[in-house]
Amino acid sequence: MSVINLSEEQVLELLDWPLVCDAVEQSLRSICETKVNEDQPTAKQPTRVFTPIEKGTLLCMPGFIGNYKLKNLNDSKVFNSLGCKLVTFFKGNHELNPPKPNILGNIFLFSEETGELKAIVQASEITAWRTAAASLVATKYLFSNRSSSPKMDTVAIFGCGVQGRIHAIGLCATNSVDTIHLWNRTKSRAEALAAELNQLRQSFKNPNIKIICVDTVEDGAKNADVIVTGTSTSTPFLFRSMIKTNVHINAVGAGQYHHNELSEDIYTDPDTKIYVDSNDGARSELKTLIAPIVCEVGDIINGRSTAPAGGITIFHSMGMAVEDVAVGQALFEKFKKKSQ
């Protein structure tokens, strides 16, 4: 079996929001422990393994997702995907001459029949897109599908780095957003993202969207219907007094300070409901969370739990190997179709 190698440039050409959101939605469904029907995908996803060395860290994320379909590729084919994402974190890479990314990743896809390696897919763009897609899917089920049928008038992005950027693009590409507020501690970064969004506005559902760089978190949050927090801060910057009663928050990323962006009074508000991508991931990486988790978003997608009718909802996204594997498989299949 010849191994197909997909570069970041090829991956970018293959990526599209409907396909990535479809693969991520199937992944969120798959990891739920309770199987509600025979059409529910299944998953095996061991805990990720970190191997630190003097100059960096290797992260190993194996996963299997089975019995799932990708309606944007083939309505009838049932996929079973085995893979592993390997990621390295080397903080000094950007100082090299020439510089290299600090984070490098590849997804290895294997035949589920023989175990043979069938593809290596570079994963920097996939990681960004699948993380944003998880937020898009969660927003769909936790906010857009509420019985009151709310409109996503205003989106607030706090942190305009890799995740803030791709969340802004994804939300505007898939929803008719009227206004987007951008905030970053270094304002020039928010201004750079605003300039990029202006260039992309013709690809958005609402090309007439207002793109505003705000000076404070409070200015960004006060009218927001959907909020994305994508920073690495260890201290809260978003407080209950800043946000509306009916708001959805996508809290992105895992790690020691994952939930520190949001103040305690948001979590303890009786109208707040917390959802996660994976209970196993939450037990490992949200140990100090002070409020109970309602359920995995996949339980709502599968119909086992009811979507919230209103209030403050928080989606804690930690990232899952099965998302990487499913998206990697989707791009591999799309590449093969285009190559025929």
mmCIF file of C-alpha atoms in Angstrom:
data_model
loop_
_atom_site.group_PDB
_atom_site.id
_atom_site.type_symbol
_atom_site.label_atom_id
_atom_site.label_comp_id
_atom_site.label_asym_id
_atom_site.label_seq_id
_atom_site.Cartn_x
_atom_site.Cartn_y
_atom_site.Cartn_z
ATOM 1 C CA MET A 1 0.000 0.000 0.000
ATOM 2 C CA SER A 2 1.480 3.349 -1.061
ATOM 3 C CA VAL A 3 1.344 6.044 1.595
ATOM 4 C CA ILE A 4 -0.280 9.348 0.628
ATOM 5 C CA ASN A 5 1.299 12.479 2.103
ATOM 6 C CA LEU A 6 -0.842 15.606 2.350
ATOM 7 C CA SER A 7 1.022 18.858 2.977
ATOM 8 C CA GLU A 8 -0.413 21.893 4.766
ATOM 9 C CA GLU A 9 -0.918 23.539 1.367
ATOM 10 C CA GLN A 10 -2.935 20.558 0.111
ATOM 11 C CA VAL A 11 -4.887 20.409 3.372
ATOM 12 C CA LEU A 12 -5.850 24.089 3.029
ATOM 13 C CA GLU A 13 -7.175 23.437 -0.469
ATOM 14 C CA LEU A 14 -9.303 20.538 0.799
ATOM 15 C CA LEU A 15 -10.718 22.130 3.959
ATOM 16 C CA ASP A 16 -14.295 23.412 3.938
ATOM 17 C CA TRP A 17 -16.612 24.189 6.844
ATOM 18 C CA PRO A 18 -19.524 21.829 6.008
ATOM 19 C CA LEU A 19 -17.173 18.849 5.683
ATOM 20 C CA VAL A 20 -15.154 19.617 8.822
ATOM 21 C CA CYS A 21 -18.266 20.355 10.912
ATOM 22 C CA ASP A 22 -19.843 17.113 9.687
ATOM 23 C CA ALA A 23 -16.787 15.070 10.724
ATOM 24 C CA VAL A 24 -16.549 16.823 14.102
ATOM 25 C CA GLU A 25 -20.265 16.369 14.789
ATOM 26 C CA GLN A 26 -19.890 12.618 14.192
ATOM 27 C CA SER A 27 -16.894 12.625 16.539
ATOM 28 C CA LEU A 28 -18.866 14.356 19.304
ATOM 29 C CA ARG A 29 -21.615 11.763 18.887
ATOM 30 C CA SER A 30 -19.193 8.860 18.945
ATOM 31 C CA ILE A 31 -17.587 9.342 22.363
ATOM 32 C CA CYS A 32 -20.868 9.294 24.335
ATOM 33 C CA GLU A 33 -20.964 6.207 26.557
ATOM 34 C CA THR A 34 -24.691 5.522 26.207
ATOM 35 C CA LYS A 35 -25.601 4.200 22.778
ATOM 36 C CA VAL A 36 -29.075 5.362 21.798
ATOM 37 C CA ASN A 37 -29.435 3.545 18.456
ATOM 38 C CA GLU A 38 -27.569 1.421 15.927
ATOM 39 C CA ASP A 39 -26.677 4.466 13.805
ATOM 40 C CA GLN A 40 -24.620 6.099 16.553
ATOM 41 C CA PRO A 41 -20.896 6.128 15.807
ATOM 42 C CA THR A 42 -18.540 4.433 18.238
ATOM 43 C CA ALA A 43 -15.126 5.452 19.484
ATOM 44 C CA LYS A 44 -12.051 4.315 21.340
ATOM 45 C CA GLN A 45 -9.935 7.174 22.591
ATOM 46 C CA PRO A 46 -7.198 6.503 25.158
ATOM 47 C CA THR A 47 -5.891 9.322 27.305
ATOM 48 C CA ARG A 48 -3.324 11.387 25.408
ATOM 49 C CA VAL A 49 0.298 10.888 26.382
ATOM 50 C CA PHE A 50 2.810 13.711 26.938
ATOM 51 C CA THR A 51 6.549 12.991 26.591
ATOM 52 C CA PRO A 52 8.583 16.001 27.786
ATOM 53 C CA ILE A 53 12.259 16.396 26.914
ATOM 54 C CA GLU A 54 14.697 19.227 27.583
ATOM 55 C CA LYS A 55 13.757 21.409 24.614
ATOM 56 C CA GLY A 56 10.145 20.441 24.033
ATOM 57 C CA THR A 57 7.291 17.958 24.318
ATOM 58 C CA LEU A 58 5.839 15.185 22.188
ATOM 59 C CA LEU A 59 2.078 14.670 22.448
ATOM 60 C CA CYS A 60 0.551 11.397 21.255
ATOM 61 C CA MET A 61 -3.222 11.277 20.547
ATOM 62 C CA PRO A 62 -4.467 7.885 19.261
ATOM 63 C CA GLY A 63 -8.083 7.270 18.373
ATOM 64 C CA PHE A 64 -10.600 5.112 16.516
ATOM 65 C CA ILE A 65 -14.024 6.232 15.285
ATOM 66 C CA GLY A 66 -16.305 3.654 13.707
ATOM 67 C CA ASN A 67 -19.758 3.267 12.158
ATOM 68 C CA TYR A 68 -20.069 6.851 10.947
ATOM 69 C CA LYS A 69 -21.061 8.564 7.713
ATOM 70 C CA LEU A 70 -19.941 11.796 6.091
ATOM 71 C CA LYS A 71 -22.951 13.205 4.294
ATOM 72 C CA ASN A 72 -20.844 15.831 2.539
ATOM 73 C CA LEU A 73 -18.820 13.069 0.848
ATOM 74 C CA ASN A 74 -21.003 9.999 0.577
ATOM 75 C CA ASP A 75 -24.445 9.456 2.112
ATOM 76 C CA SER A 76 -24.207 5.671 2.060
ATOM 77 C CA LYS A 77 -20.612 4.715 2.900
ATOM 78 C CA VAL A 78 -19.903 3.747 6.491
ATOM 79 C CA PHE A 79 -16.428 4.748 7.677
ATOM 80 C CA ASN A 80 -14.211 3.135 10.294
ATOM 81 C CA SER A 81 -11.112 5.230 10.923
ATOM 82 C CA LEU A 82 -7.987 4.423 12.902
ATOM 83 C CA GLY A 83 -5.327 7.039 13.434
ATOM 84 C CA CYS A 84 -2.970 8.900 15.705
ATOM 85 C CA LYS A 85 -2.018 12.557 15.846
ATOM 86 C CA LEU A 86 1.538 13.304 16.914
ATOM 87 C CA VAL A 87 2.236 16.872 17.985
ATOM 88 C CA THR A 88 5.494 18.498 19.087
ATOM 89 C CA PHE A 89 5.811 21.711 21.131
ATOM 90 C CA PHE A 90 9.242 23.357 20.882
ATOM 91 C CA LYS A 91 9.101 26.935 22.206
ATOM 92 C CA GLY A 92 12.349 28.061 20.602
ATOM 93 C CA ASN A 93 11.471 27.162 17.020
ATOM 94 C CA HIS A 94 10.349 30.673 16.090
ATOM 95 C CA GLU A 95 13.821 31.997 16.982
ATOM 96 C CA LEU A 96 15.610 29.684 14.532
ATOM 97 C CA ASN A 97 17.031 30.932 11.251
ATOM 98 C CA PRO A 98 14.913 30.337 9.282
ATOM 99 C CA PRO A 99 12.120 30.199 11.912
ATOM 100 C CA LYS A 100 9.872 27.175 12.284
ATOM 101 C CA PRO A 101 6.438 26.880 13.948
ATOM 102 C CA ASN A 102 6.602 26.148 17.674
ATOM 103 C CA ILE A 103 3.832 23.565 17.249
ATOM 104 C CA LEU A 104 4.095 20.892 14.551
ATOM 105 C CA GLY A 105 1.640 18.073 14.017
ATOM 106 C CA ASN A 106 0.852 15.148 11.739
ATOM 107 C CA ILE A 107 -2.070 12.738 11.608
ATOM 108 C CA PHE A 108 -1.199 9.149 10.743
ATOM 109 C CA LEU A 109 -4.095 7.205 9.217
ATOM 110 C CA PHE A 110 -4.033 3.388 9.222
ATOM 111 C CA SER A 111 -6.081 0.736 7.491
ATOM 112 C CA GLU A 112 -8.656 -0.584 9.957
ATOM 113 C CA GLU A 113 -8.445 -3.948 8.145
ATOM 114 C CA THR A 114 -4.680 -4.571 8.082
ATOM 115 C CA GLY A 115 -3.105 -1.840 10.236
ATOM 116 C CA GLU A 116 -1.017 -0.614 7.286
ATOM 117 C CA LEU A 117 -0.170 3.093 7.196
ATOM 118 C CA LYS A 118 -2.195 4.690 4.398
ATOM 119 C CA ALA A 119 -1.711 8.444 4.854
ATOM 120 C CA ILE A 120 0.257 11.121 6.698
ATOM 121 C CA VAL A 121 -1.632 14.390 6.903
ATOM 122 C CA GLN A 122 -0.006 17.565 8.196
ATOM 123 C CA ALA A 123 -2.212 18.781 10.997
ATOM 124 C CA SER A 124 -1.632 22.415 11.966
ATOM 125 C CA GLU A 125 -4.585 23.689 9.931
ATOM 126 C CA ILE A 126 -6.702 20.656 10.801
ATOM 127 C CA THR A 127 -6.163 21.236 14.522
ATOM 128 C CA ALA A 128 -7.287 24.851 14.225
ATOM 129 C CA TRP A 129 -10.290 24.067 12.020
ATOM 130 C CA ARG A 130 -11.547 21.072 14.003
ATOM 131 C CA THR A 131 -11.328 23.059 17.252
ATOM 132 C CA ALA A 132 -13.383 25.863 15.739
ATOM 133 C CA ALA A 133 -15.764 23.335 14.193
ATOM 134 C CA ALA A 134 -16.429 21.824 17.634
ATOM 135 C CA SER A 135 -17.445 25.305 18.811
ATOM 136 C CA LEU A 136 -19.610 25.787 15.714
ATOM 137 C CA VAL A 137 -21.407 22.491 16.322
ATOM 138 C CA ALA A 138 -21.828 23.256 20.032
ATOM 139 C CA THR A 139 -23.163 26.729 19.210
ATOM 140 C CA LYS A 140 -25.663 25.171 16.825
ATOM 141 C CA TYR A 141 -27.075 22.791 19.450
ATOM 142 C CA LEU A 142 -26.692 24.943 22.568
ATOM 143 C CA PHE A 143 -27.661 28.344 21.128
ATOM 144 C CA SER A 144 -29.078 28.350 17.605
ATOM 145 C CA ASN A 145 -31.488 25.462 18.280
ATOM 146 C CA ARG A 146 -33.023 27.033 21.382
ATOM 147 C CA SER A 147 -36.813 27.111 21.410
ATOM 148 C CA SER A 148 -36.750 30.914 21.298
ATOM 149 C CA SER A 149 -34.853 30.711 17.962
ATOM 150 C CA PRO A 150 -32.371 33.478 18.812
ATOM 151 C CA LYS A 151 -30.468 35.337 16.130
ATOM 152 C CA MET A 152 -26.712 35.584 16.389
ATOM 153 C CA ASP A 153 -26.551 39.365 16.037
ATOM 154 C CA THR A 154 -23.239 39.964 17.803
ATOM 155 C CA VAL A 155 -20.205 37.715 18.268
ATOM 156 C CA ALA A 156 -17.301 38.597 20.584
ATOM 157 C CA ILE A 157 -13.825 37.141 20.102
ATOM 158 C CA PHE A 158 -11.455 37.498 23.059
ATOM 159 C CA GLY A 159 -7.925 36.580 22.025
ATOM 160 C CA CYS A 160 -7.048 37.104 18.360
ATOM 161 C CA GLY A 161 -4.388 34.449 17.937
ATOM 162 C CA VAL A 162 -4.707 31.186 15.996
ATOM 163 C CA GLN A 163 -7.946 30.070 17.633
ATOM 164 C CA GLY A 164 -9.559 33.505 17.814
ATOM 165 C CA ARG A 165 -8.834 33.991 14.117
ATOM 166 C CA ILE A 166 -10.252 30.673 12.910
ATOM 167 C CA HIS A 167 -13.301 30.935 15.202
ATOM 168 C CA ALA A 168 -14.052 34.382 13.810
ATOM 169 C CA ILE A 169 -13.779 33.121 10.238
ATOM 170 C CA GLY A 170 -15.826 29.982 10.941
ATOM 171 C CA LEU A 171 -18.645 31.760 12.779
ATOM 172 C CA CYS A 172 -18.948 34.418 10.074
ATOM 173 C CA ALA A 173 -18.766 31.873 7.247
ATOM 174 C CA THR A 174 -21.545 29.684 8.674
ATOM 175 C CA ASN A 175 -23.833 32.200 10.420
ATOM 176 C CA SER A 176 -25.407 35.504 9.406
ATOM 177 C CA VAL A 177 -23.589 37.606 12.001
ATOM 178 C CA ASP A 178 -24.380 41.348 12.084
ATOM 179 C CA THR A 179 -21.451 42.518 14.232
ATOM 180 C CA ILE A 180 -18.214 40.976 15.439
ATOM 181 C CA HIS A 181 -16.199 42.453 18.308
ATOM 182 C CA LEU A 182 -12.473 41.705 18.463
ATOM 183 C CA TRP A 183 -10.358 42.159 21.589
ATOM 184 C CA ASN A 184 -6.751 41.286 22.257
ATOM 185 C CA ARG A 185 -4.378 42.494 24.967
ATOM 186 C CA THR A 186 -2.111 43.701 22.171
ATOM 187 C CA LYS A 187 -4.578 45.725 20.115
ATOM 188 C CA SER A 188 -2.511 45.536 16.927
ATOM 189 C CA ARG A 189 -3.266 41.824 16.778
ATOM 190 C CA ALA A 190 -7.004 42.516 16.865
ATOM 191 C CA GLU A 191 -6.542 45.153 14.167
ATOM 192 C CA ALA A 192 -4.635 42.681 11.982
ATOM 193 C CA LEU A 193 -7.475 40.163 12.313
ATOM 194 C CA ALA A 194 -10.027 42.878 11.503
ATOM 195 C CA ALA A 195 -8.129 43.681 8.307
ATOM 196 C CA GLU A 196 -8.128 40.001 7.320
ATOM 197 C CA LEU A 197 -11.862 39.635 8.026
ATOM 198 C CA ASN A 198 -12.536 42.683 5.874
ATOM 199 C CA GLN A 199 -10.726 40.985 3.006
ATOM 200 C CA LEU A 200 -12.794 37.816 3.519
ATOM 201 C CA ARG A 201 -16.188 39.453 4.008
ATOM 202 C CA GLN A 202 -17.511 38.436 0.574
ATOM 203 C CA SER A 203 -17.230 34.800 1.658
ATOM 204 C CA PHE A 204 -19.289 35.431 4.815
ATOM 205 C CA LYS A 205 -23.016 34.777 5.113
ATOM 206 C CA ASN A 206 -23.450 38.477 5.815
ATOM 207 C CA PRO A 207 -20.935 40.410 3.675
ATOM 208 C CA ASN A 208 -22.106 43.637 5.333
ATOM 209 C CA ILE A 209 -20.969 42.528 8.789
ATOM 210 C CA LYS A 210 -19.624 45.267 11.083
ATOM 211 C CA ILE A 211 -16.097 44.410 12.279
ATOM 212 C CA ILE A 212 -15.118 46.367 15.399
ATOM 213 C CA CYS A 213 -11.930 46.317 17.493
ATOM 214 C CA VAL A 214 -12.956 47.110 21.062
ATOM 215 C CA ASP A 215 -10.780 48.661 23.754
ATOM 216 C CA THR A 216 -12.101 46.612 26.689
ATOM 217 C CA VAL A 217 -13.544 43.178 27.355
ATOM 218 C CA GLU A 218 -16.669 44.825 28.741
ATOM 219 C CA ASP A 219 -17.229 46.743 25.489
ATOM 220 C CA GLY A 220 -16.927 43.503 23.550
ATOM 221 C CA ALA A 221 -19.136 41.386 25.785
ATOM 222 C CA LYS A 222 -22.065 43.591 26.746
ATOM 223 C CA ASN A 223 -24.211 42.975 23.632
ATOM 224 C CA ALA A 224 -22.712 39.654 22.553
ATOM 225 C CA ASP A 225 -24.940 36.657 21.827
ATOM 226 C CA VAL A 226 -21.980 34.297 21.310
ATOM 227 C CA ILE A 227 -18.555 34.680 22.926
ATOM 228 C CA VAL A 228 -15.287 32.888 22.185
ATOM 229 C CA THR A 229 -12.451 32.938 24.728
ATOM 230 C CA GLY A 230 -9.158 31.866 23.189
ATOM 231 C CA THR A 231 -6.399 33.131 25.460
ATOM 232 C CA SER A 232 -3.842 31.539 27.771
ATOM 233 C CA THR A 233 -4.478 33.811 30.739
ATOM 234 C CA SER A 234 -4.318 32.471 34.292
ATOM 235 C CA THR A 235 -6.634 35.149 35.700
ATOM 236 C CA PRO A 236 -10.325 35.866 34.906
ATOM 237 C CA PHE A 237 -11.189 38.716 32.560
ATOM 238 C CA LEU A 238 -14.861 37.953 31.787
ATOM 239 C CA PHE A 239 -17.336 38.595 34.627
ATOM 240 C CA ARG A 240 -21.065 37.972 35.065
ATOM 241 C CA SER A 241 -21.866 41.690 35.081
ATOM 242 C CA MET A 242 -20.448 42.009 31.559
ATOM 243 C CA ILE A 243 -22.619 39.417 29.802
ATOM 244 C CA LYS A 244 -26.275 38.988 28.869
ATOM 245 C CA THR A 245 -28.557 36.419 30.488
ATOM 246 C CA ASN A 246 -28.990 34.495 27.248
ATOM 247 C CA VAL A 247 -25.458 34.095 25.940
ATOM 248 C CA HIS A 248 -23.430 31.172 24.726
ATOM 249 C CA ILE A 249 -19.694 30.985 25.528
ATOM 250 C CA ASN A 250 -17.193 28.780 23.700
ATOM 251 C CA ALA A 251 -14.231 28.349 26.060
ATOM 252 C CA VAL A 252 -11.462 26.968 23.895
ATOM 253 C CA GLY A 253 -8.445 24.891 24.762
ATOM 254 C CA ALA A 254 -7.052 22.595 27.418
ATOM 255 C CA GLY A 255 -4.365 22.922 30.013
ATOM 256 C CA GLN A 256 -3.648 24.156 33.497
ATOM 257 C CA TYR A 257 -5.503 27.461 33.119
ATOM 258 C CA HIS A 258 -8.216 26.279 30.751
ATOM 259 C CA HIS A 259 -11.223 27.709 32.587
ATOM 260 C CA ASN A 260 -9.558 30.687 34.295
ATOM 261 C CA GLU A 261 -10.747 33.197 31.676
ATOM 262 C CA LEU A 262 -14.265 33.095 33.124
ATOM 263 C CA SER A 263 -14.929 34.431 36.625
ATOM 264 C CA GLU A 264 -16.373 32.326 39.415
ATOM 265 C CA ASP A 265 -19.630 34.313 39.427
ATOM 266 C CA ILE A 266 -20.384 33.147 35.867
ATOM 267 C CA TYR A 267 -19.995 29.499 36.849
ATOM 268 C CA THR A 268 -22.037 29.856 40.022
ATOM 269 C CA ASP A 269 -24.924 31.756 38.417
ATOM 270 C CA PRO A 270 -28.064 29.552 38.667
ATOM 271 C CA ASP A 271 -28.798 30.217 34.980
ATOM 272 C CA THR A 272 -25.429 28.811 33.855
ATOM 273 C CA LYS A 273 -25.186 25.359 32.271
ATOM 274 C CA ILE A 274 -21.847 23.769 31.356
ATOM 275 C CA TYR A 275 -21.265 21.301 28.531
ATOM 276 C CA VAL A 276 -18.102 19.561 27.332
ATOM 277 C CA ASP A 277 -16.828 17.651 24.322
ATOM 278 C CA SER A 278 -15.650 14.707 26.457
ATOM 279 C CA ASN A 279 -16.368 13.712 30.070
ATOM 280 C CA ASP A 280 -13.082 11.810 30.196
ATOM 281 C CA GLY A 281 -11.208 14.905 29.055
ATOM 282 C CA ALA A 282 -13.049 17.035 31.604
ATOM 283 C CA ARG A 283 -12.172 14.672 34.447
ATOM 284 C CA SER A 284 -8.514 14.967 33.459
ATOM 285 C CA GLU A 285 -8.252 18.640 32.498
ATOM 286 C CA LEU A 286 -11.084 20.444 34.322
ATOM 287 C CA LYS A 287 -10.414 19.002 37.769
ATOM 288 C CA THR A 288 -10.766 22.316 39.564
ATOM 289 C CA LEU A 289 -13.972 23.398 37.834
ATOM 290 C CA ILE A 290 -16.311 24.630 40.573
ATOM 291 C CA ALA A 291 -19.622 23.934 38.814
ATOM 292 C CA PRO A 292 -21.274 20.705 37.628
ATOM 293 C CA ILE A 293 -21.229 19.627 33.987
ATOM 294 C CA VAL A 294 -24.653 18.962 32.462
ATOM 295 C CA CYS A 295 -23.516 16.529 29.771
ATOM 296 C CA GLU A 296 -21.436 16.014 26.662
ATOM 297 C CA VAL A 297 -22.720 17.918 23.618
ATOM 298 C CA GLY A 298 -22.879 14.572 21.820
ATOM 299 C CA ASP A 299 -25.693 13.491 24.143
ATOM 300 C CA ILE A 300 -27.800 16.370 22.814
ATOM 301 C CA ILE A 301 -26.909 15.570 19.200
ATOM 302 C CA ASN A 302 -27.818 11.927 19.792
ATOM 303 C CA GLY A 303 -31.151 12.921 21.347
ATOM 304 C CA ARG A 304 -30.371 11.499 24.779
ATOM 305 C CA SER A 305 -30.391 14.927 26.471
ATOM 306 C CA THR A 306 -32.474 18.018 25.827
ATOM 307 C CA ALA A 307 -30.997 21.213 24.453
ATOM 308 C CA PRO A 308 -31.157 24.203 26.813
ATOM 309 C CA ALA A 309 -34.094 26.547 26.298
ATOM 310 C CA GLY A 310 -32.146 29.612 27.433
ATOM 311 C CA GLY A 311 -29.767 30.996 30.009
ATOM 312 C CA ILE A 312 -25.970 31.116 29.982
ATOM 313 C CA THR A 313 -24.363 28.122 28.291
ATOM 314 C CA ILE A 314 -20.649 27.322 28.328
ATOM 315 C CA PHE A 315 -18.998 24.811 26.031
ATOM 316 C CA HIS A 316 -15.604 23.673 27.258
ATOM 317 C CA SER A 317 -13.667 22.321 24.302
ATOM 318 C CA MET A 318 -10.513 20.368 25.111
ATOM 319 C CA GLY A 319 -9.956 18.687 21.766
ATOM 320 C CA MET A 320 -10.182 14.997 20.929
ATOM 321 C CA ALA A 321 -8.143 12.533 18.899
ATOM 322 C CA VAL A 322 -11.259 11.188 17.189
ATOM 323 C CA GLU A 323 -11.910 14.672 15.779
ATOM 324 C CA ASP A 324 -8.454 14.708 14.213
ATOM 325 C CA VAL A 325 -8.892 11.201 12.852
ATOM 326 C CA ALA A 326 -12.362 11.881 11.404
ATOM 327 C CA VAL A 327 -11.294 15.153 9.779
ATOM 328 C CA GLY A 328 -8.076 13.564 8.505
ATOM 329 C CA GLN A 329 -10.125 10.724 7.006
ATOM 330 C CA ALA A 330 -12.563 13.189 5.395
ATOM 331 C CA LEU A 331 -9.739 15.101 3.709
ATOM 332 C CA PHE A 332 -8.065 11.846 2.646
ATOM 333 C CA GLU A 333 -11.322 10.720 0.991
ATOM 334 C CA LYS A 334 -11.842 14.114 -0.668
ATOM 335 C CA PHE A 335 -8.271 14.045 -1.973
ATOM 336 C CA LYS A 336 -8.798 10.579 -3.486
ATOM 337 C CA LYS A 337 -11.997 11.748 -5.190
ATOM 338 C CA LYS A 338 -10.301 14.775 -6.689
ATOM 339 C CA SER A 339 -7.373 12.630 -7.876
ATOM 340 C CA GLN A 340 -9.547 10.166 -9.803
#
